[in-house]
Short mmCIF file of C-alpha atoms (C1' of nucleotides) in Angstrom, two decimals:
data_model
loop_
_atom_site.label_atom_id
_atom_site.label_comp_id
_atom_site.label_asym_id
_atom_site.label_seq_id
_atom_site.Cartn_x
_atom_site.Cartn_y
_atom_site.Cartn_z
CA MET A 1036 18.02 11.60 -0.57
CA LYS A 1037 21.30 11.84 1.19
CA LYS A 1038 21.74 14.37 3.93
CA ILE A 1039 19.44 13.85 6.85
CA ASP A 1040 21.78 15.67 9.13
CA PRO A 1041 20.23 18.09 11.55
CA GLU A 1042 22.26 19.87 14.16
CA TRP A 1043 23.32 17.37 16.73
CA SER A 1044 26.53 19.08 17.52
CA GLN A 1045 25.54 20.43 20.90
CA PHE A 1046 25.66 16.92 22.19
CA HIS A 1047 29.33 17.28 21.90
CA ASN A 1048 29.43 19.11 25.17
CA ILE A 1049 28.54 15.96 26.95
CA ASN A 1050 32.24 15.48 27.26
CA GLU A 1051 34.51 14.08 29.89
CA ASN A 1052 36.75 17.09 29.79
CA ASP A 1053 33.89 19.43 30.42
CA ASN A 1054 33.84 21.04 33.87
CA ASP A 1055 30.18 20.32 34.06
CA PHE A 1056 30.62 16.65 33.41
CA PRO A 1057 28.77 14.86 36.19
CA THR A 1058 31.22 12.91 38.27
CA ASP A 1059 28.82 10.24 39.38
CA LEU A 1060 27.51 9.42 35.94
CA LYS A 1061 27.74 5.81 34.93
CA TYR A 1062 28.91 5.56 31.39
CA ASN A 1063 31.61 4.09 29.29
CA ILE A 1064 33.45 5.01 26.18
CA ARG A 1065 34.27 2.21 23.87
CA PRO A 1066 36.64 2.39 20.95
CA TYR A 1067 36.05 0.47 17.76
CA LYS A 1068 38.45 -0.31 14.96
CA LYS A 1069 37.75 0.32 11.32
CA ASN A 1070 35.02 -1.81 9.79
CA GLU A 1071 33.73 -3.20 13.05
CA LEU A 1072 30.06 -4.04 13.34
CA ILE A 1073 28.93 -1.77 16.17
CA PHE A 1074 25.23 -2.50 16.28
CA ARG A 1075 23.28 -5.13 14.55
CA GLN A 1076 19.80 -4.73 13.12
CA GLY A 1077 17.42 -5.87 15.86
CA ASP A 1078 19.78 -5.21 18.76
CA LEU A 1079 18.10 -3.85 21.84
CA CYS A 1080 18.64 -0.13 22.19
CA ASP A 1081 18.84 0.40 25.93
CA ALA A 1082 21.41 3.14 26.14
CA LEU A 1083 22.11 6.52 24.63
CA ASN A 1084 24.95 5.98 22.21
CA ILE A 1085 26.85 9.02 21.12
CA LEU A 1086 29.38 8.89 18.35
CA MET A 1087 32.23 10.97 19.80
CA SER A 1088 34.79 10.68 17.04
CA GLY A 1089 35.08 9.12 13.63
CA SER A 1090 32.28 8.17 11.30
CA VAL A 1091 30.00 5.22 10.79
CA LYS A 1092 27.67 3.94 8.15
CA THR A 1093 24.24 2.52 8.73
CA GLU A 1094 22.76 -0.01 6.39
CA MET A 1095 19.73 -2.16 6.25
CA ILE A 1096 20.79 -5.58 5.19
CA THR A 1097 18.45 -8.25 3.97
CA GLU A 1098 18.71 -12.00 4.36
CA SER A 1099 19.59 -12.41 0.73
CA GLY A 1100 22.62 -10.21 1.23
CA ASN A 1101 21.31 -7.19 -0.59
CA LEU A 1102 21.59 -3.90 1.17
CA MET A 1103 19.62 -0.73 0.96
CA GLY A 1104 19.43 2.74 2.39
CA ILE A 1105 22.97 3.59 3.33
CA GLU A 1106 23.59 6.64 5.46
CA ILE A 1107 26.88 8.00 6.70
CA ILE A 1108 27.06 9.63 10.12
CA LYS A 1109 29.93 11.75 11.37
CA ALA A 1110 30.83 12.60 14.94
CA PRO A 1111 29.57 14.17 17.07
CA ARG A 1112 26.07 12.79 16.89
CA PRO A 1113 23.94 10.44 18.91
CA LEU A 1114 23.02 7.21 17.19
CA ALA A 1115 19.31 6.57 16.85
CA PRO A 1116 18.32 8.59 19.93
CA ALA A 1117 14.70 8.22 18.95
CA PHE A 1118 14.90 4.52 19.57
CA LEU A 1119 16.05 4.83 23.15
CA PHE A 1120 12.60 5.73 24.42
CA SER A 1121 10.36 4.31 21.75
CA ASP A 1122 8.15 1.32 22.34
CA ASN A 1123 9.90 -0.56 19.58
CA ASN A 1124 13.40 -0.01 20.92
CA ARG A 1125 15.44 -2.07 18.54
CA PHE A 1126 17.98 -0.87 16.05
CA PRO A 1127 16.44 -0.73 12.58
CA VAL A 1128 19.80 -0.95 10.84
CA ASP A 1129 23.31 -2.28 11.07
CA VAL A 1130 25.90 0.24 12.17
CA THR A 1131 29.49 -0.24 11.02
CA SER A 1132 32.55 1.89 11.70
CA LEU A 1133 34.17 3.51 8.68
CA GLU A 1134 37.33 4.37 10.61
CA GLU A 1135 38.51 4.29 14.22
CA VAL A 1136 35.57 5.34 16.29
CA GLU A 1137 34.70 6.14 19.90
CA ILE A 1138 31.26 5.65 21.25
CA LEU A 1139 30.01 7.06 24.52
CA ARG A 1140 27.38 4.86 26.05
CA ILE A 1141 25.04 6.04 28.79
CA PRO A 1142 22.51 3.51 30.05
CA LYS A 1143 18.88 4.48 29.74
CA ASP A 1144 18.39 4.71 33.51
CA GLU A 1145 21.31 7.03 33.75
CA VAL A 1146 19.97 9.19 30.96
CA ILE A 1147 16.74 9.54 32.86
CA ARG A 1148 18.59 10.36 36.05
CA LEU A 1149 20.78 12.83 34.23
CA MET A 1150 17.76 14.52 32.76
CA THR A 1151 15.92 14.84 36.02
CA SER A 1152 18.96 16.18 37.81
CA ARG A 1153 20.07 18.49 35.04
CA PRO A 1154 17.33 20.51 33.43
CA ASP A 1155 19.78 21.98 30.96
CA PHE A 1156 20.71 18.56 29.69
CA MET A 1157 17.07 17.63 29.48
CA GLN A 1158 16.29 20.76 27.52
CA GLN A 1159 19.13 20.04 25.17
CA PHE A 1160 17.93 16.51 24.64
CA LEU A 1161 14.38 17.66 24.08
CA THR A 1162 15.39 20.45 21.76
CA HIS A 1163 17.41 18.13 19.62
CA ASN A 1164 14.64 15.64 19.32
CA ALA A 1165 12.21 18.41 18.58
CA ASN A 1166 14.43 19.79 15.86
CA ARG A 1167 14.78 16.34 14.42
CA THR A 1168 11.03 15.97 14.33
CA GLN A 1169 10.67 19.31 12.61
CA PHE A 1170 13.28 18.34 10.10
CA LEU A 1171 11.50 15.08 9.35
CA THR A 1172 8.18 16.86 9.08
CA ASN A 1173 9.55 19.33 6.56
CA ARG A 1174 11.15 16.59 4.55
CA LEU A 1175 7.93 14.64 4.57
CA GLN A 1176 6.02 17.68 3.44
CA LEU A 1177 8.42 18.16 0.56
CA LEU A 1178 8.25 14.53 -0.51
CA SER A 1179 4.46 14.57 -0.30
CA ILE A 1180 4.34 17.10 -3.09
CA LYS A 1181 4.19 14.98 -6.18
CA THR A 1182 5.11 17.28 -9.01
CA ILE A 1183 8.58 18.67 -9.54
CA LYS A 1184 7.22 22.16 -10.03
CA GLY A 1185 5.43 21.84 -6.72
CA LYS A 1186 8.63 20.89 -4.96
CA ILE A 1187 10.43 23.80 -6.55
CA ALA A 1188 7.64 26.14 -5.51
CA HIS A 1189 7.70 24.88 -1.93
CA PHE A 1190 11.42 25.25 -1.75
CA LEU A 1191 11.60 28.71 -3.29
CA LEU A 1192 8.75 30.07 -1.19
CA GLU A 1193 10.64 28.91 1.86
CA GLN A 1194 13.88 30.49 0.74
CA MET A 1195 12.67 33.81 -0.53
CA SER A 1196 12.48 36.73 1.82
CA GLU A 1197 10.32 38.92 -0.38
CA GLU A 1198 8.63 38.70 -3.73
CA GLY A 1199 10.75 40.06 -6.54
CA LYS A 1200 13.87 40.06 -4.41
CA ILE A 1201 16.83 38.22 -5.81
CA PHE A 1202 18.46 35.48 -3.80
CA SER A 1203 21.00 32.80 -4.53
CA LEU A 1204 21.00 29.17 -3.50
CA ASN A 1205 24.01 27.42 -2.14
CA ARG A 1206 23.22 24.35 -4.19
CA ASN A 1207 23.71 23.70 -7.85
CA GLN A 1208 21.14 21.98 -10.02
CA THR A 1209 22.54 18.53 -9.40
CA GLU A 1210 22.38 18.92 -5.63
CA LEU A 1211 18.93 20.42 -5.83
CA ALA A 1212 17.70 17.52 -7.95
CA ASP A 1213 19.15 15.16 -5.39
CA PHE A 1214 17.46 17.03 -2.58
CA PHE A 1215 14.14 16.73 -4.36
CA GLY A 1216 14.77 13.13 -5.29
CA VAL A 1217 14.33 13.75 -9.02
CA ALA A 1218 16.52 13.50 -12.11
CA ARG A 1219 18.63 16.50 -12.97
CA PRO A 1220 17.37 17.06 -16.54
CA SER A 1221 13.80 16.82 -15.30
CA LEU A 1222 14.52 19.53 -12.76
CA ALA A 1223 16.09 21.71 -15.45
CA ARG A 1224 13.08 21.23 -17.67
CA SER A 1225 10.66 22.20 -14.93
CA LEU A 1226 12.75 25.22 -14.01
CA SER A 1227 12.84 26.52 -17.56
CA GLU A 1228 9.12 25.97 -17.94
CA MET A 1229 8.52 27.97 -14.80
CA VAL A 1230 10.66 30.75 -16.19
CA GLN A 1231 8.68 30.72 -19.41
CA GLU A 1232 5.45 30.86 -17.45
CA GLY A 1233 6.69 33.98 -15.72
CA LEU A 1234 6.64 32.47 -12.23
CA ILE A 1235 10.31 32.91 -11.49
CA SER A 1236 13.42 34.24 -13.11
CA ILE A 1237 16.90 32.81 -13.07
CA LYS A 1238 20.01 34.71 -14.00
CA ASN A 1239 23.32 33.10 -13.27
CA LYS A 1240 22.22 31.10 -10.25
CA GLU A 1241 20.41 34.15 -8.91
CA TYR A 1242 16.78 33.25 -8.41
CA SER A 1243 13.82 35.51 -7.87
CA VAL A 1244 10.16 34.85 -7.38
CA LEU A 1245 8.01 36.90 -9.72
CA ASN A 1246 4.59 35.46 -8.95
CA ALA A 1247 4.32 34.02 -5.45
CA LYS A 1248 0.61 33.44 -5.79
CA GLY A 1249 1.16 31.38 -8.89
CA LEU A 1250 3.76 29.32 -7.10
CA ARG A 1251 1.40 28.57 -4.24
CA GLU A 1252 -1.08 27.13 -6.65
CA LEU A 1253 1.44 24.45 -7.50
CA LEU A 1254 1.59 23.19 -3.93
CA VAL A 1255 -1.56 21.09 -4.12
CA MET Y 1014 -1.62 11.37 2.57
CA LYS Y 1015 -4.17 11.67 5.30
CA LYS Y 1016 -3.61 9.86 8.52
CA ILE Y 1017 -0.50 10.82 10.37
CA ASP Y 1018 -1.96 9.70 13.63
CA PRO Y 1019 0.35 7.81 15.92
CA GLU Y 1020 -0.69 6.75 19.37
CA TRP Y 1021 -0.99 9.83 21.49
CA SER Y 1022 -3.71 8.47 23.63
CA GLN Y 1023 -1.67 7.91 26.75
CA PHE Y 1024 -1.50 11.63 27.14
CA HIS Y 1025 -5.07 11.34 28.11
CA ASN Y 1026 -4.07 10.40 31.60
CA ILE Y 1027 -2.79 13.86 32.19
CA ASN Y 1028 -6.22 14.59 33.49
CA GLU Y 1029 -7.62 16.63 36.30
CA ASN Y 1030 -9.67 13.77 37.59
CA ASP Y 1031 -6.67 11.55 37.85
CA ASN Y 1032 -5.52 10.81 41.39
CA ASP Y 1033 -1.98 11.44 40.32
CA PHE Y 1034 -2.74 14.86 38.95
CA PRO Y 1035 -0.21 17.19 40.51
CA THR Y 1036 -1.97 19.67 42.73
CA ASP Y 1037 0.57 22.41 42.39
CA LEU Y 1038 0.70 22.35 38.61
CA LYS Y 1039 0.05 25.63 36.90
CA TYR Y 1040 -2.18 25.07 33.95
CA ASN Y 1041 -5.47 26.07 32.53
CA ILE Y 1042 -8.16 24.50 30.46
CA ARG Y 1043 -9.76 26.68 27.91
CA PRO Y 1044 -12.92 25.92 26.01
CA TYR Y 1045 -13.45 27.00 22.44
CA LYS Y 1046 -16.62 27.17 20.46
CA LYS Y 1047 -17.08 25.69 17.04
CA ASN Y 1048 -15.05 27.30 14.25
CA GLU Y 1049 -12.85 29.38 16.52
CA LEU Y 1050 -9.31 30.12 15.46
CA ILE Y 1051 -7.25 28.55 18.23
CA PHE Y 1052 -3.74 29.14 17.02
CA ARG Y 1053 -2.53 31.23 14.19
CA GLN Y 1054 0.33 30.38 11.89
CA GLY Y 1055 3.41 32.05 13.38
CA ASP Y 1056 2.11 32.17 16.95
CA LEU Y 1057 4.74 31.50 19.56
CA CYS Y 1058 4.48 28.01 20.94
CA ASP Y 1059 5.49 28.39 24.57
CA ALA Y 1060 3.21 25.87 26.21
CA LEU Y 1061 2.20 22.27 25.86
CA ASN Y 1062 -1.27 22.30 24.38
CA ILE Y 1063 -3.29 19.18 24.70
CA LEU Y 1064 -6.56 18.73 22.91
CA MET Y 1065 -8.73 17.16 25.61
CA SER Y 1066 -12.02 16.88 23.82
CA GLY Y 1067 -13.44 17.61 20.42
CA SER Y 1068 -11.57 17.87 17.16
CA VAL Y 1069 -9.68 20.53 15.29
CA LYS Y 1070 -8.34 21.06 11.82
CA THR Y 1071 -4.97 22.45 10.94
CA GLU Y 1072 -4.40 24.29 7.73
CA MET Y 1073 -1.66 26.22 6.14
CA ILE Y 1074 -3.14 29.36 4.73
CA THR Y 1075 -1.41 31.55 2.22
CA GLU Y 1076 -1.60 35.30 1.77
CA SER Y 1077 -3.66 34.91 -1.35
CA GLY Y 1078 -6.28 33.02 0.60
CA ASN Y 1079 -5.54 29.60 -0.79
CA LEU Y 1080 -5.13 26.83 1.67
CA MET Y 1081 -3.19 23.62 1.58
CA GLY Y 1082 -2.42 20.56 3.63
CA ILE Y 1083 -5.44 20.10 5.83
CA GLU Y 1084 -5.21 17.67 8.71
CA ILE Y 1085 -7.88 16.75 11.21
CA ILE Y 1086 -6.92 15.99 14.78
CA LYS Y 1087 -9.15 14.33 17.33
CA ALA Y 1088 -8.85 14.38 21.11
CA PRO Y 1089 -6.95 13.31 23.04
CA ARG Y 1090 -3.74 14.47 21.47
CA PRO Y 1091 -1.16 17.15 22.10
CA LEU Y 1092 -0.95 19.85 19.47
CA ALA Y 1093 2.44 20.24 17.84
CA PRO Y 1094 4.42 18.99 20.86
CA ALA Y 1095 7.53 18.97 18.71
CA PHE Y 1096 7.40 22.72 18.47
CA LEU Y 1097 7.44 23.31 22.20
CA PHE Y 1098 11.14 22.62 22.51
CA SER Y 1099 12.37 23.26 19.01
CA ASP Y 1100 14.54 26.22 18.14
CA ASN Y 1101 11.94 27.45 15.71
CA ASN Y 1102 9.05 27.39 18.17
CA ARG Y 1103 6.29 28.91 16.12
CA PHE Y 1104 3.15 27.25 14.90
CA PRO Y 1105 3.52 26.26 11.27
CA VAL Y 1106 -0.22 26.18 10.68
CA ASP Y 1107 -3.54 27.65 11.67
CA VAL Y 1108 -5.55 25.54 14.10
CA THR Y 1109 -9.34 25.86 14.04
CA SER Y 1110 -11.94 24.06 16.12
CA LEU Y 1111 -14.37 21.84 14.24
CA GLU Y 1112 -16.73 21.58 17.19
CA GLU Y 1113 -16.70 22.53 20.86
CA VAL Y 1114 -13.22 21.91 22.10
CA GLU Y 1115 -11.25 21.97 25.33
CA ILE Y 1116 -7.56 22.64 25.38
CA LEU Y 1117 -5.31 22.00 28.34
CA ARG Y 1118 -2.43 24.40 28.40
CA ILE Y 1119 0.71 23.83 30.47
CA PRO Y 1120 3.40 26.49 30.24
CA LYS Y 1121 6.79 25.32 29.07
CA ASP Y 1122 8.44 26.00 32.43
CA GLU Y 1123 5.82 23.92 34.12
CA VAL Y 1124 6.33 21.11 31.65
CA ILE Y 1125 10.00 21.10 32.48
CA ARG Y 1126 9.27 21.14 36.19
CA LEU Y 1127 6.71 18.40 35.79
CA MET Y 1128 9.18 16.30 33.92
CA THR Y 1129 11.97 16.71 36.43
CA SER Y 1130 9.68 15.96 39.32
CA ARG Y 1131 7.86 13.08 37.70
CA PRO Y 1132 10.04 10.62 35.88
CA ASP Y 1133 6.99 8.69 34.73
CA PHE Y 1134 5.59 11.75 33.01
CA MET Y 1135 8.94 12.44 31.47
CA GLN Y 1136 9.19 8.90 30.18
CA GLN Y 1137 5.74 9.16 28.73
CA PHE Y 1138 6.57 12.40 27.02
CA LEU Y 1139 9.81 11.02 25.68
CA THR Y 1140 8.23 7.81 24.54
CA HIS Y 1141 5.55 9.61 22.65
CA ASN Y 1142 7.98 11.85 20.91
CA ALA Y 1143 10.18 8.89 20.12
CA ASN Y 1144 7.28 7.00 18.66
CA ARG Y 1145 6.35 10.01 16.61
CA THR Y 1146 9.89 10.21 15.27
CA GLN Y 1147 9.81 6.54 14.37
CA PHE Y 1148 6.52 6.99 12.65
CA LEU Y 1149 7.85 9.88 10.62
CA THR Y 1150 10.99 7.97 9.76
CA ASN Y 1151 9.00 5.03 8.47
CA ARG Y 1152 6.74 7.26 6.49
CA LEU Y 1153 9.72 9.03 4.99
CA GLN Y 1154 11.30 5.73 4.09
CA LEU Y 1155 8.12 4.66 2.35
CA LEU Y 1156 7.78 7.89 0.42
CA SER Y 1157 11.41 7.76 -0.62
CA ILE Y 1158 10.74 4.62 -2.59
CA LYS Y 1159 9.80 5.88 -5.99
CA THR Y 1160 8.09 3.01 -7.70
CA ILE Y 1161 4.70 1.71 -6.70
CA LYS Y 1162 5.94 -1.86 -6.73
CA GLY Y 1163 8.71 -0.82 -4.38
CA LYS Y 1164 6.22 0.66 -1.95
CA ILE Y 1165 4.12 -2.45 -2.09
CA ALA Y 1166 7.18 -4.60 -1.49
CA HIS Y 1167 8.26 -2.49 1.48
CA PHE Y 1168 4.83 -2.64 2.98
CA LEU Y 1169 4.28 -6.35 2.47
CA LEU Y 1170 7.71 -7.30 3.77
CA GLU Y 1171 6.90 -5.32 6.90
CA GLN Y 1172 3.54 -6.98 7.34
CA MET Y 1173 4.35 -10.56 6.59
CA SER Y 1174 5.40 -12.83 9.40
CA GLU Y 1175 6.76 -15.59 7.24
CA GLU Y 1176 7.26 -16.28 3.56
CA GLY Y 1177 4.38 -18.17 2.03
CA LYS Y 1178 2.14 -17.51 4.99
CA ILE Y 1179 -1.17 -15.93 4.24
CA PHE Y 1180 -2.14 -12.70 5.94
CA SER Y 1181 -4.85 -10.15 5.45
CA LEU Y 1182 -4.64 -6.39 5.51
CA ASN Y 1183 -7.07 -4.20 7.31
CA ARG Y 1184 -7.10 -1.76 4.44
CA ASN Y 1185 -8.82 -1.99 1.11
CA GLN Y 1186 -7.18 -0.97 -2.15
CA THR Y 1187 -8.41 2.57 -1.95
CA GLU Y 1188 -7.00 3.11 1.51
CA LEU Y 1189 -3.77 1.42 0.55
CA ALA Y 1190 -3.42 3.66 -2.51
CA ASP Y 1191 -4.04 6.65 -0.28
CA PHE Y 1192 -1.44 5.44 2.17
CA PHE Y 1193 1.10 5.13 -0.61
CA GLY Y 1194 0.06 8.41 -2.15
CA VAL Y 1195 -0.74 6.89 -5.54
CA ALA Y 1196 -3.83 6.48 -7.69
CA ARG Y 1197 -5.99 3.47 -7.01
CA PRO Y 1198 -5.99 2.00 -10.55
CA SER Y 1199 -2.22 2.36 -10.66
CA LEU Y 1200 -1.94 0.38 -7.45
CA ALA Y 1201 -4.24 -2.30 -8.83
CA ARG Y 1202 -2.17 -2.53 -11.98
CA SER Y 1203 1.06 -2.92 -10.04
CA LEU Y 1204 -0.48 -5.53 -7.78
CA SER Y 1205 -1.71 -7.63 -10.66
CA GLU Y 1206 1.65 -7.37 -12.37
CA MET Y 1207 3.33 -8.59 -9.23
CA VAL Y 1208 0.95 -11.51 -9.09
CA GLN Y 1209 1.74 -12.36 -12.70
CA GLU Y 1210 5.44 -12.17 -11.93
CA GLY Y 1211 4.97 -14.71 -9.19
CA LEU Y 1212 6.11 -12.41 -6.39
CA ILE Y 1213 2.91 -12.49 -4.41
CA SER Y 1214 -0.51 -14.01 -4.53
CA ILE Y 1215 -3.83 -12.46 -3.68
CA LYS Y 1216 -7.01 -14.35 -3.05
CA ASN Y 1217 -9.93 -12.43 -1.67
CA LYS Y 1218 -7.91 -9.81 0.22
CA GLU Y 1219 -5.70 -12.57 1.60
CA TYR Y 1220 -2.15 -11.77 0.62
CA SER Y 1221 0.89 -13.96 0.69
CA VAL Y 1222 4.48 -13.37 -0.23
CA LEU Y 1223 5.80 -16.04 -2.56
CA ASN Y 1224 9.22 -14.60 -3.32
CA ALA Y 1225 10.59 -12.36 -0.59
CA LYS Y 1226 13.97 -12.08 -2.26
CA GLY Y 1227 12.34 -10.81 -5.41
CA LEU Y 1228 10.41 -8.24 -3.43
CA ARG Y 1229 13.56 -6.94 -1.79
CA GLU Y 1230 15.06 -6.26 -5.17
CA LEU Y 1231 12.30 -3.73 -5.75
CA LEU Y 1232 13.27 -1.64 -2.77
CA VAL Y 1233 16.09 0.24 -4.49
"C1'" DT V 25 -33.49 -13.39 -1.66
"C1'" DT V 26 -32.82 -9.01 -3.59
"C1'" DC V 27 -30.73 -4.88 -4.10
"C1'" DA V 28 -27.63 -1.16 -3.58
"C1'" DA V 29 -23.17 0.29 -2.27
"C1'" DA V 30 -18.60 -0.53 -1.95
"C1'" DG V 31 -14.76 -2.73 -3.69
"C1'" DT V 32 -12.07 -4.64 -7.50
"C1'" DG V 33 -10.02 -5.57 -12.34
"C1'" DT V 34 -8.73 -3.57 -16.33
"C1'" DA V 35 -8.46 -0.99 -20.66
"C1'" DA V 36 -7.33 3.32 -23.46
"C1'" DC V 37 -5.27 7.32 -23.32
"C1'" DA V 38 -2.87 11.59 -21.23
"C1'" DT V 39 0.69 13.37 -18.55
"C1'" DT V 40 4.76 13.47 -16.07
"C1'" DT V 41 9.16 12.06 -15.24
"C1'" DG V 42 13.37 9.40 -16.22
"C1'" DT V 43 17.22 8.31 -19.48
"C1'" DT V 44 20.60 9.24 -22.56
"C1'" DA V 45 23.09 12.08 -25.23
"C1'" DC V 46 25.22 16.09 -26.62
"C1'" DA V 47 26.28 21.14 -27.16
"C1'" DC V 48 27.39 25.11 -24.82
"C1'" DC V 49 29.12 28.05 -21.14
"C1'" DT V 50 31.94 29.43 -17.35
"C1'" DG V 51 35.66 29.67 -14.19
"C1'" DA V 52 39.87 28.21 -12.42
"C1'" DA V 53 44.34 26.09 -12.96
"C1'" DA V 54 48.31 25.27 -15.82
"C1'" DT H 95 45.86 32.24 -23.03
"C1'" DT H 96 44.65 27.57 -23.17
"C1'" DT H 97 42.47 23.86 -21.36
"C1'" DC H 98 39.60 21.13 -18.86
"C1'" DA H 99 36.16 20.02 -15.49
"C1'" DG H 100 31.96 21.13 -13.72
"C1'" DG H 101 27.74 23.06 -14.49
"C1'" DT H 102 23.77 24.09 -17.48
"C1'" DG H 103 20.15 23.82 -21.42
"C1'" DT H 104 17.67 20.90 -24.13
"C1'" DA H 105 16.09 17.36 -27.33
"C1'" DA H 106 14.36 12.56 -28.45
"C1'" DC H 107 12.69 8.79 -26.67
"C1'" DA H 108 11.35 5.32 -22.88
"C1'" DA H 109 8.97 4.20 -18.82
"C1'" DA H 110 5.96 4.93 -15.08
"C1'" DT H 111 1.99 6.74 -13.30
"C1'" DG H 112 -2.39 9.32 -13.47
"C1'" DT H 113 -7.16 9.79 -15.41
"C1'" DT H 114 -11.37 8.29 -16.84
"C1'" DA H 115 -14.52 5.00 -17.70
"C1'" DC H 116 -16.90 0.88 -17.21
"C1'" DA H 117 -17.97 -3.97 -16.07
"C1'" DC H 118 -17.74 -7.34 -12.67
"C1'" DT H 119 -17.75 -9.08 -7.77
"C1'" DT H 120 -18.58 -9.01 -2.99
"C1'" DT H 121 -20.98 -7.62 1.02
"C1'" DG H 122 -24.38 -6.39 4.01
"C1'" DA H 123 -28.85 -4.64 4.96
"C1'" DA H 124 -33.76 -4.61 3.94
#
DNA sequence: TTCAAAGTGTAACATTTGTTACACCTGAAA
DNA sequence: TTTCAGGTGTAACAAATGTTACACTTTGAA
């Protein structure tokens, strides 16, 4: 699993140069050099941190020096906004700059004040968190399906507009296998079995669902 | 996977009988009988719906009549609060009452007004959503680990306070297997293998981690 | 204490998926 | 056109997990 990247881009318009930028807002923008440790696992998260430019990587590092679960985040995106208001408000990961980076930091109190005084900002914040939740829910639903055929079925039923209609995916087999978290040859095998079973047809990356009912039976 | 039930209980204090209950709030409370269809898949979600009493089930129903992914929700909890502010604000499931049920409904505009006028309510709302996001993130992390031993390692490392220290789980093997989404005998097999490998020890439901470093190597 | 129900350990076998390897196809660049 | 890289199909085998079944243990209530 690689891309957990919903649309955070609207946060970009929290920007100094913006006409709407609140003049009395307490904030600061801090630059970091390449390969600086920006946040450490366990750090208190008491401000909204928005990555304004550059990119960072997050990694969970263990005492023994092993690391796991690397994710790369590109500007503009807030960093761990869910942790700002959660009961357990500590960073779950290390955050390190991959290049020169600017981070806008708005203290929690100020975020609250900004939200109460600016309903549009509040809505934006809420919408983004809501979209994130939806994204996570979908992803969870996909990963909860245990068989590869089930995942394929879920995915195709979501993509298709109408039974029998042909549509093309913007991912190749390798990317799709990655998205599902399975091995590429296993995906290919399942796909060709589903073709043989008459559930779907594939012609040159053009997919079509022949038996939607049959697909739904795979979703258990 | 059964229990995706984080702590929503604080929402309970949005309650008519509460002294703090805002007198000018537009809302209504609607009762439903047993087995009524409360929301339909695809319905617009333009209000905060809080289940005040009773319990409901959510199910995704397909055209062919098959159903999948049943979840039971008990009061007090908001219903699909993530969908209120998301771009795709339609119910993803059918919601049906399992018994007599009361649902408090606050229109979206009113929620926004309530939040701007009552920072404590806003914080509560934000905190709950944040906790939900964290919960989903954890769950996703767990499900992303493909091997059973990896899941066990992840879980035990989270639970343990200190290497070598004994701790007990409040789940039995069956519940644990359910939580991991694996078969119970498979879990038992993995556990006993890990005991044999000297990673952990189990005595009468009392677990202890003998080799934390070894466990971390399973998390890939 | 006795007994039944729930929980646990484990074995044999089936099924699914991963791994590795290789042939083929296709499209774009030289 | 040639060539090469990326993408696809698929086969043989390995590994992990699920399924079913059953015996043993623990627990708690009668």
